[in-house]
mmCIF file of C-alpha atoms in Angstrom:
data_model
loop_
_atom_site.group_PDB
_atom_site.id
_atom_site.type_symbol
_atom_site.label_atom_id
_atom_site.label_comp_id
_atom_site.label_asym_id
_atom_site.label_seq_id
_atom_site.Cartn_x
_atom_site.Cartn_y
_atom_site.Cartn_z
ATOM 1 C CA UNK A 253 12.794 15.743 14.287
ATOM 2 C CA UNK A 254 12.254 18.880 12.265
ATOM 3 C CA UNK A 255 14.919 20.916 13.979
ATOM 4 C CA UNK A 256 17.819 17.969 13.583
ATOM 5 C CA UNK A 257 16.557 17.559 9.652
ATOM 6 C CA UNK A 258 16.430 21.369 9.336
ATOM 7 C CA UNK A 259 20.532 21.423 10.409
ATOM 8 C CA UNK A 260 21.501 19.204 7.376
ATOM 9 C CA UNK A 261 19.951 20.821 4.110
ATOM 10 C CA UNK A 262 20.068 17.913 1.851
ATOM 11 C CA UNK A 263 18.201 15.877 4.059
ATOM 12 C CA UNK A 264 15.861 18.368 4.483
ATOM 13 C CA UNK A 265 15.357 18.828 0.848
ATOM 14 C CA UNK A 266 15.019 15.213 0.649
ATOM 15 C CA UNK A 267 12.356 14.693 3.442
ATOM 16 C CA UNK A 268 10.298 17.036 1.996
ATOM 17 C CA UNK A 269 10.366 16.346 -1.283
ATOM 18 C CA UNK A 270 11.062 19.713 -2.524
ATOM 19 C CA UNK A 271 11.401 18.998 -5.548
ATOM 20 C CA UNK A 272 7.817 18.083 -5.970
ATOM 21 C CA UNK A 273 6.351 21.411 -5.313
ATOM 22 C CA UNK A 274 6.858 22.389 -8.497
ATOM 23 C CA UNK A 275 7.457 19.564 -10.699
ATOM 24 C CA UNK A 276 8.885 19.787 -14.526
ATOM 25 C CA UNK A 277 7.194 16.796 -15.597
ATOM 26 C CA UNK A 278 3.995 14.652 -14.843
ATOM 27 C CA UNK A 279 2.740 11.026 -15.877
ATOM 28 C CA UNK A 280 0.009 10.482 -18.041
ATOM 29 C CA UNK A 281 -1.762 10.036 -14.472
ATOM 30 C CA UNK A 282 -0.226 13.419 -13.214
ATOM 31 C CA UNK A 283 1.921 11.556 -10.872
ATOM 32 C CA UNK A 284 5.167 12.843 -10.604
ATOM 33 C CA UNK A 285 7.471 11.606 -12.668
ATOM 34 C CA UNK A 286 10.735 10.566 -10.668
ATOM 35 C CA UNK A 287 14.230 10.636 -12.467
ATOM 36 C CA UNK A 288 16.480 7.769 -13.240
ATOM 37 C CA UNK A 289 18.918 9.503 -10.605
ATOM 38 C CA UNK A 290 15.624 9.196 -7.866
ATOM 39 C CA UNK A 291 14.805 5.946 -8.540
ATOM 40 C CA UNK A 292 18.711 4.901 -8.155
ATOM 41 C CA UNK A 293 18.980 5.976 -4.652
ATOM 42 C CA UNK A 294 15.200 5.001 -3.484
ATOM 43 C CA UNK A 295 16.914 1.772 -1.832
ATOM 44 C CA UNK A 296 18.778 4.147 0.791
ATOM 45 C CA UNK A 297 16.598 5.302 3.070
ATOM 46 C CA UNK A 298 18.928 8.014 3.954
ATOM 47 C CA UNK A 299 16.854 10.485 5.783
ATOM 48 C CA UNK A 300 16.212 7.870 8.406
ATOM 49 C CA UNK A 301 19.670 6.799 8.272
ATOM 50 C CA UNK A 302 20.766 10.021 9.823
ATOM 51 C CA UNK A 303 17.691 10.500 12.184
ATOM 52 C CA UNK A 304 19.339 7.365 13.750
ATOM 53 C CA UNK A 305 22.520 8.429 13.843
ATOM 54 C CA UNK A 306 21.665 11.674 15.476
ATOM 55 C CA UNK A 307 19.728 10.071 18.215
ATOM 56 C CA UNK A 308 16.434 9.269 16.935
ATOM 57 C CA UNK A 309 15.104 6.029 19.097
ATOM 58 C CA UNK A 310 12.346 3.234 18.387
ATOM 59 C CA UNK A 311 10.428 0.445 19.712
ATOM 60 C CA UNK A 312 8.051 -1.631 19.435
ATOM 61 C CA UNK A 313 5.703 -3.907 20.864
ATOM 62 C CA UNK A 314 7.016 -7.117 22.459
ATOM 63 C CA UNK A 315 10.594 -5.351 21.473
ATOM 64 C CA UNK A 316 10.204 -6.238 18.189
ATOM 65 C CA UNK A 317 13.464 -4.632 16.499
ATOM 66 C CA UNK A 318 10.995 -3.717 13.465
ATOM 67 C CA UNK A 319 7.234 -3.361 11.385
ATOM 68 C CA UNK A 320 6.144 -5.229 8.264
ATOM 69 C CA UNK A 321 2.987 -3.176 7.398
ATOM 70 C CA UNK A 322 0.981 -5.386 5.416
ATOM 71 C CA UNK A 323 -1.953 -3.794 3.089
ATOM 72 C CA UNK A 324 -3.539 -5.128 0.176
ATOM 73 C CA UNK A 325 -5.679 -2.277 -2.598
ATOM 74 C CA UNK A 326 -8.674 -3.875 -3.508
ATOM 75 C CA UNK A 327 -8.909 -2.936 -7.035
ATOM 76 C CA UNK A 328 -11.647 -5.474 -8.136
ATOM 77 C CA UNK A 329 -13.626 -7.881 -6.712
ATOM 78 C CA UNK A 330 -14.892 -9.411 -9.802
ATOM 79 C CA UNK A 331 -12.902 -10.783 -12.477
ATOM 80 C CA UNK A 332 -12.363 -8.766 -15.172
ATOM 81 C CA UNK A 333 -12.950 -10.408 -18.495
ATOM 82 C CA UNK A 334 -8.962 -10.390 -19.435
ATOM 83 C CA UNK A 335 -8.202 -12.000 -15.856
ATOM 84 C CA UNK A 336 -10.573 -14.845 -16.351
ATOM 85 C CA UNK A 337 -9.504 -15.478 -19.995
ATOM 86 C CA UNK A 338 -5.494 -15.522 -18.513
ATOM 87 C CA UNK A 339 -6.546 -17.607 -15.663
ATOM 88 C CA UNK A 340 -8.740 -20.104 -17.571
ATOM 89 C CA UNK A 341 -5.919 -20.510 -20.592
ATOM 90 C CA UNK A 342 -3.335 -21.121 -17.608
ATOM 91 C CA UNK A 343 -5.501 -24.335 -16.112
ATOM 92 C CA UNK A 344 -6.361 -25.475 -19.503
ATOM 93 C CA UNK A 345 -2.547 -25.548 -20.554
ATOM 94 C CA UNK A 346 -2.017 -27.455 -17.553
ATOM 95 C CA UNK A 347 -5.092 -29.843 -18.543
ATOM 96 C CA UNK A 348 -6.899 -29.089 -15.584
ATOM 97 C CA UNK A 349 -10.172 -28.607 -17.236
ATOM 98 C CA UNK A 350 -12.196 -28.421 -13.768
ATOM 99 C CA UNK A 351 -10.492 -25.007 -12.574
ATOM 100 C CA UNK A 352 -10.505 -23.863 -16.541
ATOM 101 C CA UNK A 353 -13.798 -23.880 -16.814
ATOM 102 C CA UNK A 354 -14.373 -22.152 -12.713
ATOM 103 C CA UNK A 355 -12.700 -19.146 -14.122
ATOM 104 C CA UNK A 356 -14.688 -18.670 -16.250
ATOM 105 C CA UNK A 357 -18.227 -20.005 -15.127
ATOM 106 C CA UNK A 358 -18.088 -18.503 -11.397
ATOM 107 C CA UNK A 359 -21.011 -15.878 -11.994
ATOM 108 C CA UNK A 360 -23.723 -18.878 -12.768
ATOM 109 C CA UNK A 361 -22.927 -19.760 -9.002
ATOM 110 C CA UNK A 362 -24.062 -16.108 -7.815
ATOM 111 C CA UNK A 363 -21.606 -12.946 -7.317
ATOM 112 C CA UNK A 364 -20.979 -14.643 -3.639
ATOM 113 C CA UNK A 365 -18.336 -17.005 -5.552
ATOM 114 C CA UNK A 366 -16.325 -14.583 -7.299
ATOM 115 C CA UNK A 367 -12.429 -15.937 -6.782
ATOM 116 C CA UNK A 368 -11.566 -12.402 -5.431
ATOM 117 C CA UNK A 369 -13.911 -12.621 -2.713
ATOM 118 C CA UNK A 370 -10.916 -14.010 -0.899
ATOM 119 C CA UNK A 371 -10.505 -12.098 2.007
ATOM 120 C CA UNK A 372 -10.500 -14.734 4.208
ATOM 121 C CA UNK A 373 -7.540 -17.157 2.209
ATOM 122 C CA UNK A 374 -6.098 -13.984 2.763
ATOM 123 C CA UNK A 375 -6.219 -13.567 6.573
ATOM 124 C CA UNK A 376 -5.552 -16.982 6.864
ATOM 125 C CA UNK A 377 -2.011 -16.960 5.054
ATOM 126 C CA UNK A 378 -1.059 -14.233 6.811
ATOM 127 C CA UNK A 379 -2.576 -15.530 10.459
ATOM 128 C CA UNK A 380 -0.278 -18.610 10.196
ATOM 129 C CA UNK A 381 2.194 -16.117 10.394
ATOM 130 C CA UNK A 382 0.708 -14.301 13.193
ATOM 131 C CA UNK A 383 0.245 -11.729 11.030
ATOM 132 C CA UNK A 384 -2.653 -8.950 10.733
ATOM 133 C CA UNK A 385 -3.108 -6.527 7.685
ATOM 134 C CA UNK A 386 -5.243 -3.602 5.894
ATOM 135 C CA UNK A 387 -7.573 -3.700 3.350
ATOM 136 C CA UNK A 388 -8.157 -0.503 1.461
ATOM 137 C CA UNK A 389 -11.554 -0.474 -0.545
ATOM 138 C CA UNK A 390 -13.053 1.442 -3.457
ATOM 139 C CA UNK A 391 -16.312 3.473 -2.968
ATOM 140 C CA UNK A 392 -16.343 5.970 -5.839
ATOM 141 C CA UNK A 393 -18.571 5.547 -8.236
ATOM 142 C CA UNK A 394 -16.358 6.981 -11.308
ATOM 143 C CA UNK A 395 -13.176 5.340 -12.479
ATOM 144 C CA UNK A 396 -11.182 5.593 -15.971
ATOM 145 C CA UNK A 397 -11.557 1.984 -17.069
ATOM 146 C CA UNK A 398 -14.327 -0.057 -15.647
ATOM 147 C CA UNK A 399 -16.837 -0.171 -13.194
ATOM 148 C CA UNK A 400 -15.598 -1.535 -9.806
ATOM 149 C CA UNK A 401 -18.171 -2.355 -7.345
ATOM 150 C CA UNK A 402 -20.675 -0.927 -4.816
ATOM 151 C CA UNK A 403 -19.255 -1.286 -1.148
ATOM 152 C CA UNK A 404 -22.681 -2.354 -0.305
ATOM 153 C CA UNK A 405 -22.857 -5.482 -2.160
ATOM 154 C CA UNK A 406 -20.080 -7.122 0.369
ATOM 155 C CA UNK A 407 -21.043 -5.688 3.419
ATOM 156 C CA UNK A 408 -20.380 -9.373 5.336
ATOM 157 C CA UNK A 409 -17.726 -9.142 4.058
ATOM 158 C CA UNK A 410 -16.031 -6.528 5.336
ATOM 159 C CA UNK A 411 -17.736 -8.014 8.712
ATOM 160 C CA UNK A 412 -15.980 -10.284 8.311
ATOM 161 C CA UNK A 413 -12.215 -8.624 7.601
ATOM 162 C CA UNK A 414 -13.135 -6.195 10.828
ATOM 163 C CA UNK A 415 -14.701 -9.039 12.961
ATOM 164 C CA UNK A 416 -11.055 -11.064 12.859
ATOM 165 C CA UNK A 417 -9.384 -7.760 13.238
ATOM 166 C CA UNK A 418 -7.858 -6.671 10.753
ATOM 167 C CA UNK A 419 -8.237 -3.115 8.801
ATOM 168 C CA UNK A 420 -10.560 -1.914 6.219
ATOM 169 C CA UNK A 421 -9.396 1.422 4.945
ATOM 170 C CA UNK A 422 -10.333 3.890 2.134
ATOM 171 C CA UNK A 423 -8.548 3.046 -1.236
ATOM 172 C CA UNK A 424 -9.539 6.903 -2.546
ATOM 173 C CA UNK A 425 -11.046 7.042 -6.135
ATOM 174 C CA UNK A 426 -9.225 7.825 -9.276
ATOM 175 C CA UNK A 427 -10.461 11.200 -9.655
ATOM 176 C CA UNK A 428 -10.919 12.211 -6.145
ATOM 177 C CA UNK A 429 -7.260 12.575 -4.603
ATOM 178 C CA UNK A 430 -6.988 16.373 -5.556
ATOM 179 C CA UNK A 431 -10.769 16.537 -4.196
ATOM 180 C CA UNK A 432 -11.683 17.521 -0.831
ATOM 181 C CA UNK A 433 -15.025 16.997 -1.530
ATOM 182 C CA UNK A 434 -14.933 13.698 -3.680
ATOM 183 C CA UNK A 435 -12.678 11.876 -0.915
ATOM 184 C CA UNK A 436 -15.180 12.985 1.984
ATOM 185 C CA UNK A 437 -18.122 11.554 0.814
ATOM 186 C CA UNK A 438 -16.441 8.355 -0.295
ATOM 187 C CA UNK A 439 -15.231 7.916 3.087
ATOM 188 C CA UNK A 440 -18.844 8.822 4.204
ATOM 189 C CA UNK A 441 -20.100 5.820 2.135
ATOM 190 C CA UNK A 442 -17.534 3.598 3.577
ATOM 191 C CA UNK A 443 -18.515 4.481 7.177
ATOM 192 C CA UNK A 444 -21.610 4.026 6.574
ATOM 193 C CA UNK A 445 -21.300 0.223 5.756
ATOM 194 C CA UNK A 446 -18.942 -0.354 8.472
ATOM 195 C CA UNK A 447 -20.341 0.963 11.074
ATOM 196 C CA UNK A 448 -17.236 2.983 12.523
ATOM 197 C CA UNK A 449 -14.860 5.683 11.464
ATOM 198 C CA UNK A 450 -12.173 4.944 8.628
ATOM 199 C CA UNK A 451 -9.117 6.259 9.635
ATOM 200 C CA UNK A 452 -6.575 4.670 7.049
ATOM 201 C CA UNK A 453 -6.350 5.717 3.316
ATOM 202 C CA UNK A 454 -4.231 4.872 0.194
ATOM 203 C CA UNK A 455 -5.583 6.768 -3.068
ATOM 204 C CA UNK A 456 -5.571 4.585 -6.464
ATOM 205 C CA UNK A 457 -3.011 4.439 -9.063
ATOM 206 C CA UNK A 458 -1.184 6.187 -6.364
ATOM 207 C CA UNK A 459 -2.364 9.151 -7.301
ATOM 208 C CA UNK A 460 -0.481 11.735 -5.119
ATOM 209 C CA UNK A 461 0.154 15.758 -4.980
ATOM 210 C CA UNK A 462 2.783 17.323 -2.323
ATOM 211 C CA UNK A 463 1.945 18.155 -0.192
ATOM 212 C CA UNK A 464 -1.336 19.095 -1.245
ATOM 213 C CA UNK A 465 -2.635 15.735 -1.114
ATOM 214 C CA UNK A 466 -1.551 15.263 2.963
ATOM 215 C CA UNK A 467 -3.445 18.776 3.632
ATOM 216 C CA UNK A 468 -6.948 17.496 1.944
ATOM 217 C CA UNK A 469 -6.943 13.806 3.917
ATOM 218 C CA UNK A 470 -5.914 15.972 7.095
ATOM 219 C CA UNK A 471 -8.849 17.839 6.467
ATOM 220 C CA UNK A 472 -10.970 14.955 5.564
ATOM 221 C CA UNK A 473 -10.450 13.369 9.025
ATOM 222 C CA UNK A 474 -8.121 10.304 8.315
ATOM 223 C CA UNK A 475 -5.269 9.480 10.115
ATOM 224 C CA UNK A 476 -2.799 7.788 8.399
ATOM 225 C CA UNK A 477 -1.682 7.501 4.597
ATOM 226 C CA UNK A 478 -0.024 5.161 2.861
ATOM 227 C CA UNK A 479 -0.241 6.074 -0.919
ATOM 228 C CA UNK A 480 3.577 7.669 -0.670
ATOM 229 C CA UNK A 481 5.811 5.554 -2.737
ATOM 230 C CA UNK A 482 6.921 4.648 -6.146
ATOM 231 C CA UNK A 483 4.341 3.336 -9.064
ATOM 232 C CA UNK A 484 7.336 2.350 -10.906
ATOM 233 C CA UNK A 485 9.468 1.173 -8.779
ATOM 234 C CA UNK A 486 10.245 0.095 -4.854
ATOM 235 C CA UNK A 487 11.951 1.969 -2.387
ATOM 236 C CA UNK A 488 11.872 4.848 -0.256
ATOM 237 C CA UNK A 489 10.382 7.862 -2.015
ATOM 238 C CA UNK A 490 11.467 10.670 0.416
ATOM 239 C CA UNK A 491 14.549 8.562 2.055
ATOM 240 C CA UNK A 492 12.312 7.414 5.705
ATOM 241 C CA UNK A 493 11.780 4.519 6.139
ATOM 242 C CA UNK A 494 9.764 5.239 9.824
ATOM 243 C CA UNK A 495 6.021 6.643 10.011
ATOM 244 C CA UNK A 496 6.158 10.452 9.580
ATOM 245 C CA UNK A 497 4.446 13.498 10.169
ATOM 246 C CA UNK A 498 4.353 15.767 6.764
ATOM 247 C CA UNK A 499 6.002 19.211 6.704
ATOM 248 C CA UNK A 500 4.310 22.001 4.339
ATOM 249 C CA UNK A 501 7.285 24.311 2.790
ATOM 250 C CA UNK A 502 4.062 26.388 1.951
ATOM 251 C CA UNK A 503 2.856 27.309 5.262
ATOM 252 C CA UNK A 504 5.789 26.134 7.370
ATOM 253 C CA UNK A 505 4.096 24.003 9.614
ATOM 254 C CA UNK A 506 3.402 20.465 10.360
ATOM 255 C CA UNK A 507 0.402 18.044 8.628
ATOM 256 C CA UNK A 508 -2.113 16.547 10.920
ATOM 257 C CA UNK A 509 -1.411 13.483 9.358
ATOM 258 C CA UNK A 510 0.899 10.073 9.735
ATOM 259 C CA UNK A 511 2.516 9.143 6.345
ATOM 260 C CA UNK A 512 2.874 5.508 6.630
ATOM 261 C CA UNK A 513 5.554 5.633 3.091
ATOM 262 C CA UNK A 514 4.560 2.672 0.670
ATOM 263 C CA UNK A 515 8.208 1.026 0.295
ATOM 264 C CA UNK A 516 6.934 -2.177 -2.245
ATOM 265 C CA UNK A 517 3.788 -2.894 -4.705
ATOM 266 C CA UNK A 518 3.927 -5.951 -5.999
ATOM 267 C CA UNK A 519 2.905 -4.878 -9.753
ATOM 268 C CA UNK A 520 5.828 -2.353 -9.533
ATOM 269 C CA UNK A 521 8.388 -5.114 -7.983
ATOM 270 C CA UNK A 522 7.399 -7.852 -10.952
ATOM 271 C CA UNK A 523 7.237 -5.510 -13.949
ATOM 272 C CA UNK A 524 10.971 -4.412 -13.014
ATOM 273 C CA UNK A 525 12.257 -7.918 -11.945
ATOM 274 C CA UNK A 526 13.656 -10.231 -14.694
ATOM 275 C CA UNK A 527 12.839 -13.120 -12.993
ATOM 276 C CA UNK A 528 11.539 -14.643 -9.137
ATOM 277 C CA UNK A 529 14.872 -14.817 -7.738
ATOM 278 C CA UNK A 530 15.614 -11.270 -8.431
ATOM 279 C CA UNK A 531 12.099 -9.738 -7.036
ATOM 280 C CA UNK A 532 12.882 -11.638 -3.607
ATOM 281 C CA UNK A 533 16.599 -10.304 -3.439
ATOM 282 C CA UNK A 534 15.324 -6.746 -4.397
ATOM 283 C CA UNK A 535 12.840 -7.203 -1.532
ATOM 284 C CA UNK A 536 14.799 -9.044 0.724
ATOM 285 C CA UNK A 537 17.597 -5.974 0.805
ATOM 286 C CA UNK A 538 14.892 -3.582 1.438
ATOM 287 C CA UNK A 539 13.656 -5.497 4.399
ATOM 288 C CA UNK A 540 17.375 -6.310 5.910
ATOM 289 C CA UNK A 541 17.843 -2.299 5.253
ATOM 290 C CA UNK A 542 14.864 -1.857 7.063
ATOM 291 C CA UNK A 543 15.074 -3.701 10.261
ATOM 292 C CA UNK A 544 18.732 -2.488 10.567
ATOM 293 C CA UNK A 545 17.302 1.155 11.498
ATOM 294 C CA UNK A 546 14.554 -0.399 13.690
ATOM 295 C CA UNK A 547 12.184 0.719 10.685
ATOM 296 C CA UNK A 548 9.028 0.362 9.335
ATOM 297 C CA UNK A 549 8.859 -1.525 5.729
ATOM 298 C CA UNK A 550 5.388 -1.384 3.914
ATOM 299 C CA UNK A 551 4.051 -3.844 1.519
ATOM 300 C CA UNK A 552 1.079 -3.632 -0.722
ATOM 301 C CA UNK A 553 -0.175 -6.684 -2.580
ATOM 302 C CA UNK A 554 -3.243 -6.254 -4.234
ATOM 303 C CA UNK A 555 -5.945 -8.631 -3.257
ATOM 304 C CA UNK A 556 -6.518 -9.987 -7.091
ATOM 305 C CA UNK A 557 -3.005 -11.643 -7.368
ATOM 306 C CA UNK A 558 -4.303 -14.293 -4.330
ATOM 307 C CA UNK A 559 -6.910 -15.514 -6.736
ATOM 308 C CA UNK A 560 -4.749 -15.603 -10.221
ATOM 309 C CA UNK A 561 -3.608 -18.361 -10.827
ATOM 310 C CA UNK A 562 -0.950 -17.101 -13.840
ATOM 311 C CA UNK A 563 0.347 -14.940 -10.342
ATOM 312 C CA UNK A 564 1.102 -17.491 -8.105
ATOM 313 C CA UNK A 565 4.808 -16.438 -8.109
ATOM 314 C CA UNK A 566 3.163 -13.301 -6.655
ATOM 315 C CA UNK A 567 1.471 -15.279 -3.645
ATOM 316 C CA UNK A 568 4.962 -17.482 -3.308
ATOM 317 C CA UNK A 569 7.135 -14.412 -2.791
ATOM 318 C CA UNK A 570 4.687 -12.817 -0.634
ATOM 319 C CA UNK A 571 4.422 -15.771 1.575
ATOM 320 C CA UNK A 572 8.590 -15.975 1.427
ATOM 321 C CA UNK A 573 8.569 -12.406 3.131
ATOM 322 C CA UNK A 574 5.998 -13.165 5.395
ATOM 323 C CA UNK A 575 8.496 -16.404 6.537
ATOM 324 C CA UNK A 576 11.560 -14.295 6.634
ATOM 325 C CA UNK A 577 10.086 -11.468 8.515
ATOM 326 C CA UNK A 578 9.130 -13.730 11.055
ATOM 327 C CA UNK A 579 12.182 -15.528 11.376
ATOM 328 C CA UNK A 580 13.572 -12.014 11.764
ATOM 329 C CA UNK A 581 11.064 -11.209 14.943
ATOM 330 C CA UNK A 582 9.463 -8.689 12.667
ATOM 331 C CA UNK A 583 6.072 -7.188 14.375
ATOM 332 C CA UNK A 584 3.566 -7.688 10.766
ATOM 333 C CA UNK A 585 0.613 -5.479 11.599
ATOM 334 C CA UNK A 586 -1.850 -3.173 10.128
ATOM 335 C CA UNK A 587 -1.841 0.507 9.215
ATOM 336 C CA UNK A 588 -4.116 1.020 11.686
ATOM 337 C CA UNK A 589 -2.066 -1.106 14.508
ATOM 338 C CA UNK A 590 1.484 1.184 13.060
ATOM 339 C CA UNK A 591 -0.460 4.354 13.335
ATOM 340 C CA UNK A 592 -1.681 4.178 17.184
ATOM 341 C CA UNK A 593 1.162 2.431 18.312
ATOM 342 C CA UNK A 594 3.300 5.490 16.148
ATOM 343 C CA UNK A 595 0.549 8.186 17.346
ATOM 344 C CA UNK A 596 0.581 7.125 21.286
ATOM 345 C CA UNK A 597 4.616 7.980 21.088
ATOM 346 C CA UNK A 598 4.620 11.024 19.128
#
């Protein structure tokens, strides 16, 4: 794949992201910061476009003509005070008093009843659609706006997720993706709660450094990554839209790593949508696009949206792909499932 890429330099250019080794500008996160011109063509997967073109073949399982990779960031799994407030003020509107007063009340139950505990309504939405997905969870003990939670406080939990097969992954700290360190012994702590090794990773706020960022999870043992996409908008970040191994321009060799690219977040779809309709056609293109180069589409939807009532346009339109992806013969899998099916034909 290198060699064919290495032929056409734009595409090259473009694969690599060369343009991020050195980048003018950063967020206020010290993400880089993508130009109007980038996030224009991030619906055109055009490196994969020519791979295809050139030869490059797929398949998968059952001869599925393409992948939904499903993950969900686990961000919180308590309330915070704002969320409870917003969902509270949505029942009372709507005069149901009953869930008004769950929202906010939940913690006199016991921790065990927190409304993003919900794991399991989320398995079970996505196993009526014969479905199976990822869950990427925090273990780092420092984070910029609130404390999170300790990993060992849901250990059945995460039985649970791993017991009906499906993924639990490392969702890397905020101020541990440019730490080799920081993002070993949160993957440590995971480990040591689950039992087994943690091979799938996505670092929070998409916090992301190329190709820097591939060399330290390489190093740190994972397998796969999935953090590569856009914060602030959906698309294709580096123009694949198929699993890939990384290329340093530093060194001029190849990452020990699968880059599973991050195509759509759901707070990135919504906050540039103007309305429902327009978040499903935006997503519906990217999936047609998709499966038309026998591709590999990636979805994150972060656990908390399942349980918030003021986003249940979130859960609709996820449940709408999930539909039309399997109307489409669309394998839906994990991370883990795309990587060793990716990794046993590589």
């Amino acid at each position: 794949m290198y060699k064919l890429l290495m032929e056409n330099q734009d595409s090259w250019d473009i694969f690599t992201r060369k343009e991020e080794y050195y980048p003018e500008k950063l967020d206020e996160h010290q993400r880089f910061l993508f130009s109007e011109k980038d996030l224009l063509n991030a619906s055109e997967p055009e490196v994969s476009r020519y791979l295809m073109e050139n030869g490059m073949q797929v398949e998968f399982p059952e001869n599925k003509s393409f992948a939904v990779c499903l993950t969900h960031d686990v961000d919180d799994i308590y309330p915070p005070l704002s969320h409870s407030l917003l969902s509270s003020a949505y029942s009372l509107k709507r005069l149901n008093f009953k869930d008004s007063a769950a929202q906010l009340l939940w913690k006199l139950r016991g921790i065990d009843y927190s409304p993003y505990l919900n794991f399991s309504k989320i398995m079970d939405i996505e196993a009526s659609f014969e479905a199976e997905s990822s869950f990427y969870f925090i273990t780092a003990e420092a984070d910029p706006i609130r404390f999170r939670y300790d990993i060992e406080d849901i250990e059945h939990h995460l039985g649970e997720v791993l017991d009906r097969g499906w993924e639990v992954g490392l969702h890397g700290g905020y101020y541990s993706y440019d730490s080799p360190d920081k993002i070993k012994k949160e993957k440590e702590r995971l480990e040591a709660v689950l039992g087994k090794k943690v091979i799938g990773f996505r670092n929070h706020y998409l916090r992301f450094k190329t190709p820097d960022s591939w060399e330290i999870l390489a190093s740190a043992g994972f397998s796969y990554d999935s953090t590569f996409g856009h914060r602030y908008s959906v698309g294709f970040r580096n123009g694949m839209c198929h699993p890939f191994s990384p290329y340093n321009l530093n060194t001029g060799k190849k990452i020990a790593i699968l880059e599973i690219p991050l195509v759509v977040m759901d707070t990135a779809l919504f906050a540039t949508s103007k309305s429902f309709e327009e978040a499903w056609e935006r997503t519906k293109s990217l999936i047609d696009t998709t499966a038309s180069l026998n591709g590999v589409i990636t979805l994150l939807w972060h656990n908390f949206a399942f349980s918030c009532n003021f986003r249940q346009g979130w859960v609709k339109l996820y449940e709408k792909v999930l539909q039309y992806c399997s109307e489409k013969g669309a394998w839906m899998t994990s991370g883990e499932e795309i990587y060793r099916w990716w990794a046993d034909r590589s």
